[in-house]
Structure formats: C-alpha cells, structure tokens
C-alpha cells in the first residue's frame, strides 16, 4: 500500500481508470484504498498458473493427466471468464461432473 501512496503523492500515477492484477485480494484491496475509482481486472493467465501450481504442489499431476480430470479443471478455471450471473449454474454442472468422474463424493 505504501508503494501506491508514494506513486500518488509524487504524481507518478493519478487515478488510473483500469488496472490489471493477478487474483491476490490484498493487492486489489490496497490499490482500491488509494485509487477507489479504478476498475480492477483480473488476469486469467495468473489464475490458471496458480491452479496448475496447486495441482503440482499437492502431487495431483498424475490425476490431472487423465482426460476427464483435465476437462474438469479446465472448466473450473473457465469460471473466471463467465458473466457473474452464470457462474452458480456452471459451478453446479462442474460439481455434478466431478461426482460422475469420482473426483468428488456426493454431499461435499
């Protein structure tokens, strides 16, 4: 947040209309405190990269190599591209798919 304050104080940045960030909530919140009228857009590349890193960190790479599982995770990552009103229905469809391919136990 101090960096954003300095940018504003020195006149380096004056109320940008749009800024692109990763999905780090703290960064977005800090930016909006200093530049409240700025529209934050998220970078899908960084979201996908974070999901794939989680898959690797949890030693699920072998599971991810399965075509059905890969389709599920790609659908999960695609949620970020949908209009907000469509996300719940698509997420429910993904949960149903996960149950069908035994990635998820019903009721969880």
PDB file as gemmi writes it, atoms N, CA and C in Angstrom:
CRYST1    1.000    1.000    1.000  90.00  90.00  90.00 P 1                      
ATOM      1  N   UNK A   1       0.826  -1.186   0.000  1.00  0.00           N  
ATOM      2  CA  UNK A   1       0.000   0.000   0.000  1.00  0.00           C  
ATOM      3  C   UNK A   1       0.875   1.256   0.000  1.00  0.00           C  
ATOM      4  N   UNK A   2       2.023   1.172   0.650  1.00  0.00           N  
ATOM      5  CA  UNK A   2       2.919   2.327   0.709  1.00  0.00           C  
ATOM      6  C   UNK A   2       3.426   2.712  -0.683  1.00  0.00           C  
ATOM      7  N   UNK A   3       3.632   1.716  -1.520  1.00  0.00           N  
ATOM      8  CA  UNK A   3       4.081   1.997  -2.886  1.00  0.00           C  
ATOM      9  C   UNK A   3       3.013   2.801  -3.630  1.00  0.00           C  
ATOM     10  N   UNK A   4       1.736   2.402  -3.481  1.00  0.00           N  
ATOM     11  CA  UNK A   4       0.657   3.114  -4.165  1.00  0.00           C  
ATOM     12  C   UNK A   4       0.520   4.542  -3.636  1.00  0.00           C  
ATOM     13  N   UNK A   5       0.694   4.714  -2.325  1.00  0.00           N  
ATOM     14  CA  UNK A   5       0.657   6.059  -1.735  1.00  0.00           C  
ATOM     15  C   UNK A   5       1.772   6.932  -2.317  1.00  0.00           C  
ATOM     16  N   UNK A   6       2.960   6.363  -2.438  1.00  0.00           N  
ATOM     17  CA  UNK A   6       4.088   7.119  -2.986  1.00  0.00           C  
ATOM     18  C   UNK A   6       3.849   7.473  -4.454  1.00  0.00           C  
ATOM     19  N   UNK A   7       3.327   6.527  -5.221  1.00  0.00           N  
ATOM     20  CA  UNK A   7       3.032   6.807  -6.629  1.00  0.00           C  
ATOM     21  C   UNK A   7       2.061   7.967  -6.772  1.00  0.00           C  
ATOM     22  N   UNK A   8       1.056   7.990  -5.900  1.00  0.00           N  
ATOM     23  CA  UNK A   8       0.065   9.068  -5.950  1.00  0.00           C  
ATOM     24  C   UNK A   8       0.666  10.389  -5.446  1.00  0.00           C  
ATOM     25  N   UNK A   9       1.404  10.314  -4.346  1.00  0.00           N  
ATOM     26  CA  UNK A   9       1.981  11.530  -3.747  1.00  0.00           C  
ATOM     27  C   UNK A   9       2.957  12.230  -4.691  1.00  0.00           C  
ATOM     28  N   UNK A  10       3.741  11.469  -5.421  1.00  0.00           N  
ATOM     29  CA  UNK A  10       4.717  12.060  -6.334  1.00  0.00           C  
ATOM     30  C   UNK A  10       4.134  12.360  -7.709  1.00  0.00           C  
ATOM     31  N   UNK A  11       2.842  12.107  -7.878  1.00  0.00           N  
ATOM     32  CA  UNK A  11       2.187  12.404  -9.138  1.00  0.00           C  
ATOM     33  C   UNK A  11       2.573  11.468 -10.271  1.00  0.00           C  
ATOM     34  N   UNK A  12       3.166  10.331  -9.930  1.00  0.00           N  
ATOM     35  CA  UNK A  12       3.567   9.369 -10.956  1.00  0.00           C  
ATOM     36  C   UNK A  12       2.338   8.688 -11.540  1.00  0.00           C  
ATOM     37  N   UNK A  13       1.357   8.420 -10.680  1.00  0.00           N  
ATOM     38  CA  UNK A  13       0.103   7.795 -11.096  1.00  0.00           C  
ATOM     39  C   UNK A  13      -1.038   8.641 -10.548  1.00  0.00           C  
ATOM     40  N   UNK A  14      -1.960   9.037 -11.425  1.00  0.00           N  
ATOM     41  CA  UNK A  14      -3.120   9.821 -11.000  1.00  0.00           C  
ATOM     42  C   UNK A  14      -4.396   9.084 -11.373  1.00  0.00           C  
ATOM     43  N   UNK A  15      -5.041   8.490 -10.411  1.00  0.00           N  
ATOM     44  CA  UNK A  15      -6.334   7.826 -10.590  1.00  0.00           C  
ATOM     45  C   UNK A  15      -6.480   7.070 -11.909  1.00  0.00           C  
ATOM     46  N   UNK A  16      -5.787   5.959 -12.051  1.00  0.00           N  
ATOM     47  CA  UNK A  16      -5.938   5.167 -13.279  1.00  0.00           C  
ATOM     48  C   UNK A  16      -7.368   4.660 -13.429  1.00  0.00           C  
ATOM     49  N   UNK A  17      -7.847   4.531 -14.649  1.00  0.00           N  
ATOM     50  CA  UNK A  17      -9.211   4.054 -14.861  1.00  0.00           C  
ATOM     51  C   UNK A  17      -9.308   2.546 -14.706  1.00  0.00           C  
ATOM     52  N   UNK A  18      -8.269   1.816 -15.142  1.00  0.00           N  
ATOM     53  CA  UNK A  18      -8.265   0.353 -15.068  1.00  0.00           C  
ATOM     54  C   UNK A  18      -6.875  -0.128 -14.711  1.00  0.00           C  
ATOM     55  N   UNK A  19      -6.828  -1.186 -13.945  1.00  0.00           N  
ATOM     56  CA  UNK A  19      -5.550  -1.820 -13.631  1.00  0.00           C  
ATOM     57  C   UNK A  19      -5.748  -3.335 -13.708  1.00  0.00           C  
ATOM     58  N   UNK A  20      -4.756  -4.042 -14.210  1.00  0.00           N  
ATOM     59  CA  UNK A  20      -4.826  -5.498 -14.319  1.00  0.00           C  
ATOM     60  C   UNK A  20      -3.919  -6.114 -13.263  1.00  0.00           C  
ATOM     61  N   UNK A  21      -4.472  -7.056 -12.499  1.00  0.00           N  
ATOM     62  CA  UNK A  21      -3.702  -7.708 -11.442  1.00  0.00           C  
ATOM     63  C   UNK A  21      -3.917  -9.214 -11.521  1.00  0.00           C  
ATOM     64  N   UNK A  22      -3.190  -9.917 -10.670  1.00  0.00           N  
ATOM     65  CA  UNK A  22      -3.483 -11.336 -10.516  1.00  0.00           C  
ATOM     66  C   UNK A  22      -4.679 -11.431  -9.563  1.00  0.00           C  
ATOM     67  N   UNK A  23      -4.919 -12.570  -9.001  1.00  0.00           N  
ATOM     68  CA  UNK A  23      -6.094 -12.750  -8.145  1.00  0.00           C  
ATOM     69  C   UNK A  23      -5.766 -12.558  -6.668  1.00  0.00           C  
ATOM     70  N   UNK A  24      -4.697 -11.849  -6.365  1.00  0.00           N  
ATOM     71  CA  UNK A  24      -4.311 -11.585  -4.984  1.00  0.00           C  
ATOM     72  C   UNK A  24      -5.218 -10.498  -4.415  1.00  0.00           C  
ATOM     73  N   UNK A  25      -6.078 -10.882  -3.495  1.00  0.00           N  
ATOM     74  CA  UNK A  25      -7.080  -9.973  -2.950  1.00  0.00           C  
ATOM     75  C   UNK A  25      -6.451  -8.811  -2.188  1.00  0.00           C  
ATOM     76  N   UNK A  26      -5.385  -9.061  -1.450  1.00  0.00           N  
ATOM     77  CA  UNK A  26      -4.739  -7.991  -0.681  1.00  0.00           C  
ATOM     78  C   UNK A  26      -4.223  -6.878  -1.594  1.00  0.00           C  
ATOM     79  N   UNK A  27      -3.665  -7.253  -2.734  1.00  0.00           N  
ATOM     80  CA  UNK A  27      -3.163  -6.266  -3.682  1.00  0.00           C  
ATOM     81  C   UNK A  27      -4.309  -5.405  -4.215  1.00  0.00           C  
ATOM     82  N   UNK A  28      -5.399  -6.048  -4.604  1.00  0.00           N  
ATOM     83  CA  UNK A  28      -6.557  -5.310  -5.124  1.00  0.00           C  
ATOM     84  C   UNK A  28      -7.130  -4.373  -4.072  1.00  0.00           C  
ATOM     85  N   UNK A  29      -7.267  -4.861  -2.850  1.00  0.00           N  
ATOM     86  CA  UNK A  29      -7.820  -4.031  -1.770  1.00  0.00           C  
ATOM     87  C   UNK A  29      -6.933  -2.829  -1.484  1.00  0.00           C  
ATOM     88  N   UNK A  30      -5.620  -3.041  -1.450  1.00  0.00           N  
ATOM     89  CA  UNK A  30      -4.686  -1.936  -1.193  1.00  0.00           C  
ATOM     90  C   UNK A  30      -4.776  -0.905  -2.314  1.00  0.00           C  
ATOM     91  N   UNK A  31      -4.843  -1.375  -3.533  1.00  0.00           N  
ATOM     92  CA  UNK A  31      -4.923  -0.456  -4.673  1.00  0.00           C  
ATOM     93  C   UNK A  31      -6.203   0.366  -4.614  1.00  0.00           C  
ATOM     94  N   UNK A  32      -7.321  -0.304  -4.300  1.00  0.00           N  
ATOM     95  CA  UNK A  32      -8.604   0.405  -4.259  1.00  0.00           C  
ATOM     96  C   UNK A  32      -8.698   1.399  -3.107  1.00  0.00           C  
ATOM     97  N   UNK A  33      -7.939   1.193  -2.043  1.00  0.00           N  
ATOM     98  CA  UNK A  33      -7.924   2.176  -0.946  1.00  0.00           C  
ATOM     99  C   UNK A  33      -7.306   3.494  -1.406  1.00  0.00           C  
ATOM    100  N   UNK A  34      -6.317   3.402  -2.272  1.00  0.00           N  
ATOM    101  CA  UNK A  34      -5.623   4.597  -2.743  1.00  0.00           C  
ATOM    102  C   UNK A  34      -6.294   5.179  -3.987  1.00  0.00           C  
ATOM    103  N   UNK A  35      -6.789   4.303  -4.852  1.00  0.00           N  
ATOM    104  CA  UNK A  35      -7.423   4.714  -6.104  1.00  0.00           C  
ATOM    105  C   UNK A  35      -8.823   4.094  -6.180  1.00  0.00           C  
ATOM    106  N   UNK A  36      -9.776   4.615  -5.408  1.00  0.00           N  
ATOM    107  CA  UNK A  36     -11.093   3.966  -5.280  1.00  0.00           C  
ATOM    108  C   UNK A  36     -11.939   3.931  -6.549  1.00  0.00           C  
ATOM    109  N   UNK A  37     -11.665   4.783  -7.517  1.00  0.00           N  
ATOM    110  CA  UNK A  37     -12.486   4.802  -8.741  1.00  0.00           C  
ATOM    111  C   UNK A  37     -11.934   3.879  -9.832  1.00  0.00           C  
ATOM    112  N   UNK A  38     -10.834   3.244  -9.546  1.00  0.00           N  
ATOM    113  CA  UNK A  38     -10.184   2.383 -10.535  1.00  0.00           C  
ATOM    114  C   UNK A  38     -10.910   1.047 -10.654  1.00  0.00           C  
ATOM    115  N   UNK A  39     -11.079   0.582 -11.881  1.00  0.00           N  
ATOM    116  CA  UNK A  39     -11.670  -0.732 -12.129  1.00  0.00           C  
ATOM    117  C   UNK A  39     -10.537  -1.757 -12.136  1.00  0.00           C  
ATOM    118  N   UNK A  40     -10.695  -2.799 -11.344  1.00  0.00           N  
ATOM    119  CA  UNK A  40      -9.699  -3.865 -11.271  1.00  0.00           C  
ATOM    120  C   UNK A  40     -10.112  -4.978 -12.227  1.00  0.00           C  
ATOM    121  N   UNK A  41      -9.227  -5.348 -13.126  1.00  0.00           N  
ATOM    122  CA  UNK A  41      -9.482  -6.531 -13.965  1.00  0.00           C  
ATOM    123  C   UNK A  41      -8.457  -7.589 -13.568  1.00  0.00           C  
ATOM    124  N   UNK A  42      -8.891  -8.829 -13.592  1.00  0.00           N  
ATOM    125  CA  UNK A  42      -8.035  -9.928 -13.163  1.00  0.00           C  
ATOM    126  C   UNK A  42      -7.414 -10.613 -14.380  1.00  0.00           C  
ATOM    127  N   UNK A  43      -6.234 -11.131 -14.204  1.00  0.00           N  
ATOM    128  CA  UNK A  43      -5.502 -11.796 -15.277  1.00  0.00           C  
ATOM    129  C   UNK A  43      -5.770 -13.299 -15.223  1.00  0.00           C  
ATOM    130  N   UNK A  44      -6.461 -13.825 -16.228  1.00  0.00           N  
ATOM    131  CA  UNK A  44      -6.792 -15.247 -16.270  1.00  0.00           C  
ATOM    132  C   UNK A  44      -5.536 -16.110 -16.326  1.00  0.00           C  
ATOM    133  N   UNK A  45      -4.509 -15.651 -17.010  1.00  0.00           N  
ATOM    134  CA  UNK A  45      -3.270 -16.424 -17.090  1.00  0.00           C  
ATOM    135  C   UNK A  45      -2.744 -16.747 -15.699  1.00  0.00           C  
ATOM    136  N   UNK A  46      -2.735 -15.736 -14.809  1.00  0.00           N  
ATOM    137  CA  UNK A  46      -2.223 -15.959 -13.457  1.00  0.00           C  
ATOM    138  C   UNK A  46      -3.131 -16.885 -12.650  1.00  0.00           C  
ATOM    139  N   UNK A  47      -4.425 -16.824 -12.896  1.00  0.00           N  
ATOM    140  CA  UNK A  47      -5.338 -17.749 -12.225  1.00  0.00           C  
ATOM    141  C   UNK A  47      -5.019 -19.178 -12.648  1.00  0.00           C  
ATOM    142  N   UNK A  48      -4.898 -19.406 -13.944  1.00  0.00           N  
ATOM    143  CA  UNK A  48      -4.612 -20.748 -14.448  1.00  0.00           C  
ATOM    144  C   UNK A  48      -3.270 -21.250 -13.922  1.00  0.00           C  
ATOM    145  N   UNK A  49      -2.299 -20.361 -13.901  1.00  0.00           N  
ATOM    146  CA  UNK A  49      -0.976 -20.710 -13.411  1.00  0.00           C  
ATOM    147  C   UNK A  49      -1.051 -21.122 -11.931  1.00  0.00           C  
ATOM    148  N   UNK A  50      -1.830 -20.403 -11.137  1.00  0.00           N  
ATOM    149  CA  UNK A  50      -1.971 -20.722  -9.717  1.00  0.00           C  
ATOM    150  C   UNK A  50      -2.657 -22.077  -9.518  1.00  0.00           C  
ATOM    151  N   UNK A  51      -3.686 -22.358 -10.317  1.00  0.00           N  
ATOM    152  CA  UNK A  51      -4.385 -23.648 -10.205  1.00  0.00           C  
ATOM    153  C   UNK A  51      -3.439 -24.786 -10.568  1.00  0.00           C  
ATOM    154  N   UNK A  52      -2.709 -24.636 -11.657  1.00  0.00           N  
ATOM    155  CA  UNK A  52      -1.775 -25.691 -12.059  1.00  0.00           C  
ATOM    156  C   UNK A  52      -0.663 -25.885 -11.027  1.00  0.00           C  
ATOM    157  N   UNK A  53      -0.220 -24.793 -10.410  1.00  0.00           N  
ATOM    158  CA  UNK A  53       0.797 -24.892  -9.354  1.00  0.00           C  
ATOM    159  C   UNK A  53       0.250 -25.657  -8.151  1.00  0.00           C  
ATOM    160  N   UNK A  54      -1.025 -25.411  -7.792  1.00  0.00           N  
ATOM    161  CA  UNK A  54      -1.648 -26.148  -6.685  1.00  0.00           C  
ATOM    162  C   UNK A  54      -1.728 -27.637  -7.001  1.00  0.00           C  
ATOM    163  N   UNK A  55      -2.072 -27.948  -8.248  1.00  0.00           N  
ATOM    164  CA  UNK A  55      -2.147 -29.354  -8.668  1.00  0.00           C  
ATOM    165  C   UNK A  55      -0.776 -30.007  -8.489  1.00  0.00           C  
ATOM    166  N   UNK A  56       0.273 -29.299  -8.886  1.00  0.00           N  
ATOM    167  CA  UNK A  56       1.627 -29.839  -8.750  1.00  0.00           C  
ATOM    168  C   UNK A  56       2.049 -29.937  -7.287  1.00  0.00           C  
ATOM    169  N   UNK A  57       1.778 -28.897  -6.500  1.00  0.00           N  
ATOM    170  CA  UNK A  57       2.172 -28.882  -5.085  1.00  0.00           C  
ATOM    171  C   UNK A  57       1.498 -29.984  -4.276  1.00  0.00           C  
ATOM    172  N   UNK A  58       0.313 -30.355  -4.675  1.00  0.00           N  
ATOM    173  CA  UNK A  58      -0.432 -31.400  -3.958  1.00  0.00           C  
ATOM    174  C   UNK A  58      -0.233 -32.782  -4.597  1.00  0.00           C  
ATOM    175  N   UNK A  59       0.755 -32.852  -5.474  1.00  0.00           N  
ATOM    176  CA  UNK A  59       1.124 -34.121  -6.122  1.00  0.00           C  
ATOM    177  C   UNK A  59      -0.060 -34.766  -6.838  1.00  0.00           C  
ATOM    178  N   UNK A  60      -0.837 -33.938  -7.540  1.00  0.00           N  
ATOM    179  CA  UNK A  60      -2.004 -34.419  -8.285  1.00  0.00           C  
ATOM    180  C   UNK A  60      -1.755 -34.437  -9.788  1.00  0.00           C  
ATOM    181  N   UNK A  61      -0.501 -34.286 -10.190  1.00  0.00           N  
ATOM    182  CA  UNK A  61      -0.182 -34.224 -11.611  1.00  0.00           C  
ATOM    183  C   UNK A  61      -0.636 -35.480 -12.339  1.00  0.00           C  
ATOM    184  N   UNK A  62      -0.429 -36.632 -11.719  1.00  0.00           N  
ATOM    185  CA  UNK A  62      -0.835 -37.889 -12.349  1.00  0.00           C  
ATOM    186  C   UNK A  62      -2.352 -37.910 -12.551  1.00  0.00           C  
ATOM    187  N   UNK A  63      -3.093 -37.418 -11.565  1.00  0.00           N  
ATOM    188  CA  UNK A  63      -4.540 -37.331 -11.670  1.00  0.00           C  
ATOM    189  C   UNK A  63      -4.935 -36.358 -12.779  1.00  0.00           C  
ATOM    190  N   UNK A  64      -4.219 -35.247 -12.883  1.00  0.00           N  
ATOM    191  CA  UNK A  64      -4.516 -34.219 -13.885  1.00  0.00           C  
ATOM    192  C   UNK A  64      -4.292 -34.734 -15.305  1.00  0.00           C  
ATOM    193  N   UNK A  65      -3.419 -35.701 -15.469  1.00  0.00           N  
ATOM    194  CA  UNK A  65      -3.142 -36.246 -16.798  1.00  0.00           C  
ATOM    195  C   UNK A  65      -4.323 -37.026 -17.374  1.00  0.00           C  
ATOM    196  N   UNK A  66      -5.283 -37.403 -16.540  1.00  0.00           N  
ATOM    197  CA  UNK A  66      -6.491 -38.079 -17.003  1.00  0.00           C  
ATOM    198  C   UNK A  66      -7.349 -37.072 -17.779  1.00  0.00           C  
ATOM    199  N   UNK A  67      -7.861 -37.462 -18.957  1.00  0.00           N  
ATOM    200  CA  UNK A  67      -8.622 -36.542 -19.820  1.00  0.00           C  
ATOM    201  C   UNK A  67      -9.864 -35.985 -19.132  1.00  0.00           C  
ATOM    202  N   UNK A  68     -10.611 -36.823 -18.398  1.00  0.00           N  
ATOM    203  CA  UNK A  68     -11.817 -36.342 -17.712  1.00  0.00           C  
ATOM    204  C   UNK A  68     -11.473 -35.342 -16.616  1.00  0.00           C  
ATOM    205  N   UNK A  69     -10.420 -35.641 -15.875  1.00  0.00           N  
ATOM    206  CA  UNK A  69      -9.996 -34.745 -14.797  1.00  0.00           C  
ATOM    207  C   UNK A  69      -9.498 -33.421 -15.366  1.00  0.00           C  
ATOM    208  N   UNK A  70      -8.737 -33.504 -16.440  1.00  0.00           N  
ATOM    209  CA  UNK A  70      -8.217 -32.286 -17.078  1.00  0.00           C  
ATOM    210  C   UNK A  70      -9.386 -31.412 -17.556  1.00  0.00           C  
ATOM    211  N   UNK A  71     -10.406 -32.043 -18.134  1.00  0.00           N  
ATOM    212  CA  UNK A  71     -11.599 -31.311 -18.590  1.00  0.00           C  
ATOM    213  C   UNK A  71     -12.275 -30.609 -17.410  1.00  0.00           C  
ATOM    214  N   UNK A  72     -12.373 -31.294 -16.277  1.00  0.00           N  
ATOM    215  CA  UNK A  72     -12.987 -30.706 -15.084  1.00  0.00           C  
ATOM    216  C   UNK A  72     -12.206 -29.471 -14.624  1.00  0.00           C  
ATOM    217  N   UNK A  73     -10.876 -29.606 -14.497  1.00  0.00           N  
ATOM    218  CA  UNK A  73     -10.069 -28.482 -14.018  1.00  0.00           C  
ATOM    219  C   UNK A  73     -10.096 -27.309 -15.001  1.00  0.00           C  
ATOM    220  N   UNK A  74     -10.112 -27.592 -16.283  1.00  0.00           N  
ATOM    221  CA  UNK A  74     -10.206 -26.505 -17.263  1.00  0.00           C  
ATOM    222  C   UNK A  74     -11.557 -25.801 -17.152  1.00  0.00           C  
ATOM    223  N   UNK A  75     -12.617 -26.571 -16.897  1.00  0.00           N  
ATOM    224  CA  UNK A  75     -13.931 -25.967 -16.670  1.00  0.00           C  
ATOM    225  C   UNK A  75     -13.937 -25.100 -15.427  1.00  0.00           C  
ATOM    226  N   UNK A  76     -13.259 -25.574 -14.384  1.00  0.00           N  
ATOM    227  CA  UNK A  76     -13.162 -24.805 -13.144  1.00  0.00           C  
ATOM    228  C   UNK A  76     -12.443 -23.479 -13.392  1.00  0.00           C  
ATOM    229  N   UNK A  77     -11.364 -23.529 -14.155  1.00  0.00           N  
ATOM    230  CA  UNK A  77     -10.621 -22.301 -14.457  1.00  0.00           C  
ATOM    231  C   UNK A  77     -11.432 -21.372 -15.363  1.00  0.00           C  
ATOM    232  N   UNK A  78     -12.276 -21.936 -16.203  1.00  0.00           N  
ATOM    233  CA  UNK A  78     -13.081 -21.119 -17.122  1.00  0.00           C  
ATOM    234  C   UNK A  78     -14.168 -20.333 -16.399  1.00  0.00           C  
ATOM    235  N   UNK A  79     -14.471 -20.686 -15.159  1.00  0.00           N  
ATOM    236  CA  UNK A  79     -15.477 -19.930 -14.390  1.00  0.00           C  
ATOM    237  C   UNK A  79     -15.160 -18.438 -14.377  1.00  0.00           C  
ATOM    238  N   UNK A  80     -13.885 -18.104 -14.355  1.00  0.00           N  
ATOM    239  CA  UNK A  80     -13.489 -16.693 -14.282  1.00  0.00           C  
ATOM    240  C   UNK A  80     -13.852 -15.919 -15.544  1.00  0.00           C  
ATOM    241  N   UNK A  81     -14.159 -16.626 -16.614  1.00  0.00           N  
ATOM    242  CA  UNK A  81     -14.481 -15.966 -17.881  1.00  0.00           C  
ATOM    243  C   UNK A  81     -15.978 -15.740 -18.076  1.00  0.00           C  
ATOM    244  N   UNK A  82     -16.772 -16.321 -17.189  1.00  0.00           N  
ATOM    245  CA  UNK A  82     -18.234 -16.230 -17.324  1.00  0.00           C  
ATOM    246  C   UNK A  82     -18.781 -14.943 -16.727  1.00  0.00           C  
ATOM    247  N   UNK A  83     -19.929 -14.497 -17.231  1.00  0.00           N  
ATOM    248  CA  UNK A  83     -20.625 -13.396 -16.546  1.00  0.00           C  
ATOM    249  C   UNK A  83     -21.015 -13.879 -15.140  1.00  0.00           C  
ATOM    250  N   UNK A  84     -20.914 -13.030 -14.140  1.00  0.00           N  
ATOM    251  CA  UNK A  84     -21.185 -13.450 -12.763  1.00  0.00           C  
ATOM    252  C   UNK A  84     -22.511 -14.195 -12.568  1.00  0.00           C  
ATOM    253  N   UNK A  85     -23.548 -13.792 -13.261  1.00  0.00           N  
ATOM    254  CA  UNK A  85     -24.862 -14.431 -13.080  1.00  0.00           C  
ATOM    255  C   UNK A  85     -24.866 -15.894 -13.530  1.00  0.00           C  
ATOM    256  N   UNK A  86     -23.947 -16.263 -14.426  1.00  0.00           N  
ATOM    257  CA  UNK A  86     -23.912 -17.632 -14.945  1.00  0.00           C  
ATOM    258  C   UNK A  86     -23.023 -18.576 -14.138  1.00  0.00           C  
ATOM    259  N   UNK A  87     -22.225 -18.045 -13.240  1.00  0.00           N  
ATOM    260  CA  UNK A  87     -21.259 -18.868 -12.509  1.00  0.00           C  
ATOM    261  C   UNK A  87     -21.921 -19.946 -11.645  1.00  0.00           C  
ATOM    262  N   UNK A  88     -22.959 -19.643 -10.844  1.00  0.00           N  
ATOM    263  CA  UNK A  88     -23.531 -20.698  -9.989  1.00  0.00           C  
ATOM    264  C   UNK A  88     -24.029 -21.925 -10.762  1.00  0.00           C  
ATOM    265  N   UNK A  89     -24.720 -21.716 -11.877  1.00  0.00           N  
ATOM    266  CA  UNK A  89     -25.231 -22.851 -12.653  1.00  0.00           C  
ATOM    267  C   UNK A  89     -24.087 -23.660 -13.251  1.00  0.00           C  
ATOM    268  N   UNK A  90     -23.085 -22.987 -13.770  1.00  0.00           N  
ATOM    269  CA  UNK A  90     -21.954 -23.681 -14.358  1.00  0.00           C  
ATOM    270  C   UNK A  90     -21.167 -24.430 -13.284  1.00  0.00           C  
ATOM    271  N   UNK A  91     -21.022 -23.817 -12.106  1.00  0.00           N  
ATOM    272  CA  UNK A  91     -20.317 -24.474 -10.999  1.00  0.00           C  
ATOM    273  C   UNK A  91     -21.072 -25.732 -10.562  1.00  0.00           C  
ATOM    274  N   UNK A  92     -22.390 -25.654 -10.486  1.00  0.00           N  
ATOM    275  CA  UNK A  92     -23.186 -26.844 -10.151  1.00  0.00           C  
ATOM    276  C   UNK A  92     -22.982 -27.952 -11.179  1.00  0.00           C  
ATOM    277  N   UNK A  93     -22.910 -27.591 -12.450  1.00  0.00           N  
ATOM    278  CA  UNK A  93     -22.665 -28.579 -13.504  1.00  0.00           C  
ATOM    279  C   UNK A  93     -21.281 -29.212 -13.334  1.00  0.00           C  
ATOM    280  N   UNK A  94     -20.309 -28.410 -12.954  1.00  0.00           N  
ATOM    281  CA  UNK A  94     -18.966 -28.938 -12.707  1.00  0.00           C  
ATOM    282  C   UNK A  94     -18.957 -29.883 -11.505  1.00  0.00           C  
ATOM    283  N   UNK A  95     -19.693 -29.524 -10.444  1.00  0.00           N  
ATOM    284  CA  UNK A  95     -19.773 -30.420  -9.284  1.00  0.00           C  
ATOM    285  C   UNK A  95     -20.373 -31.757  -9.688  1.00  0.00           C  
ATOM    286  N   UNK A  96     -21.423 -31.723 -10.515  1.00  0.00           N  
ATOM    287  CA  UNK A  96     -22.056 -32.957 -10.986  1.00  0.00           C  
ATOM    288  C   UNK A  96     -21.052 -33.781 -11.809  1.00  0.00           C  
ATOM    289  N   UNK A  97     -20.299 -33.108 -12.658  1.00  0.00           N  
ATOM    290  CA  UNK A  97     -19.276 -33.788 -13.453  1.00  0.00           C  
ATOM    291  C   UNK A  97     -18.220 -34.425 -12.544  1.00  0.00           C  
ATOM    292  N   UNK A  98     -17.804 -33.700 -11.513  1.00  0.00           N  
ATOM    293  CA  UNK A  98     -16.793 -34.220 -10.585  1.00  0.00           C  
ATOM    294  C   UNK A  98     -17.294 -35.469  -9.867  1.00  0.00           C  
ATOM    295  N   UNK A  99     -18.576 -35.498  -9.540  1.00  0.00           N  
ATOM    296  CA  UNK A  99     -19.160 -36.684  -8.903  1.00  0.00           C  
ATOM    297  C   UNK A  99     -19.160 -37.847  -9.899  1.00  0.00           C  
ATOM    298  N   UNK A 100     -19.507 -37.564 -11.144  1.00  0.00           N  
ATOM    299  CA  UNK A 100     -19.564 -38.606 -12.175  1.00  0.00           C  
ATOM    300  C   UNK A 100     -18.192 -39.255 -12.421  1.00  0.00           C  
ATOM    301  N   UNK A 101     -17.137 -38.447 -12.374  1.00  0.00           N  
ATOM    302  CA  UNK A 101     -15.795 -38.999 -12.628  1.00  0.00           C  
ATOM    303  C   UNK A 101     -15.075 -39.347 -11.323  1.00  0.00           C  
ATOM    304  N   UNK A 102     -15.827 -39.300 -10.226  1.00  0.00           N  
ATOM    305  CA  UNK A 102     -15.355 -39.716  -8.904  1.00  0.00           C  
ATOM    306  C   UNK A 102     -14.211 -38.846  -8.359  1.00  0.00           C  
ATOM    307  N   UNK A 103     -14.242 -37.565  -8.705  1.00  0.00           N  
ATOM    308  CA  UNK A 103     -13.316 -36.594  -8.107  1.00  0.00           C  
ATOM    309  C   UNK A 103     -13.891 -36.043  -6.813  1.00  0.00           C  
ATOM    310  N   UNK A 104     -15.210 -36.143  -6.678  1.00  0.00           N  
ATOM    311  CA  UNK A 104     -15.921 -35.557  -5.553  1.00  0.00           C  
ATOM    312  C   UNK A 104     -16.953 -36.550  -5.058  1.00  0.00           C  
ATOM    313  N   UNK A 105     -17.083 -36.632  -3.749  1.00  0.00           N  
ATOM    314  CA  UNK A 105     -18.080 -37.504  -3.139  1.00  0.00           C  
ATOM    315  C   UNK A 105     -19.362 -36.710  -2.988  1.00  0.00           C  
ATOM    316  N   UNK A 106     -20.525 -37.278  -3.352  1.00  0.00           N  
ATOM    317  CA  UNK A 106     -21.788 -36.538  -3.205  1.00  0.00           C  
ATOM    318  C   UNK A 106     -21.959 -35.995  -1.784  1.00  0.00           C  
ATOM    319  N   UNK A 107     -22.475 -34.772  -1.706  1.00  0.00           N  
ATOM    320  CA  UNK A 107     -22.709 -34.150  -0.396  1.00  0.00           C  
ATOM    321  C   UNK A 107     -21.575 -33.242   0.051  1.00  0.00           C  
ATOM    322  N   UNK A 108     -20.454 -33.224  -0.674  1.00  0.00           N  
ATOM    323  CA  UNK A 108     -19.314 -32.359  -0.311  1.00  0.00           C  
ATOM    324  C   UNK A 108     -19.217 -31.178  -1.236  1.00  0.00           C  
TER     325      UNK A 108                                                      
END                                                                             
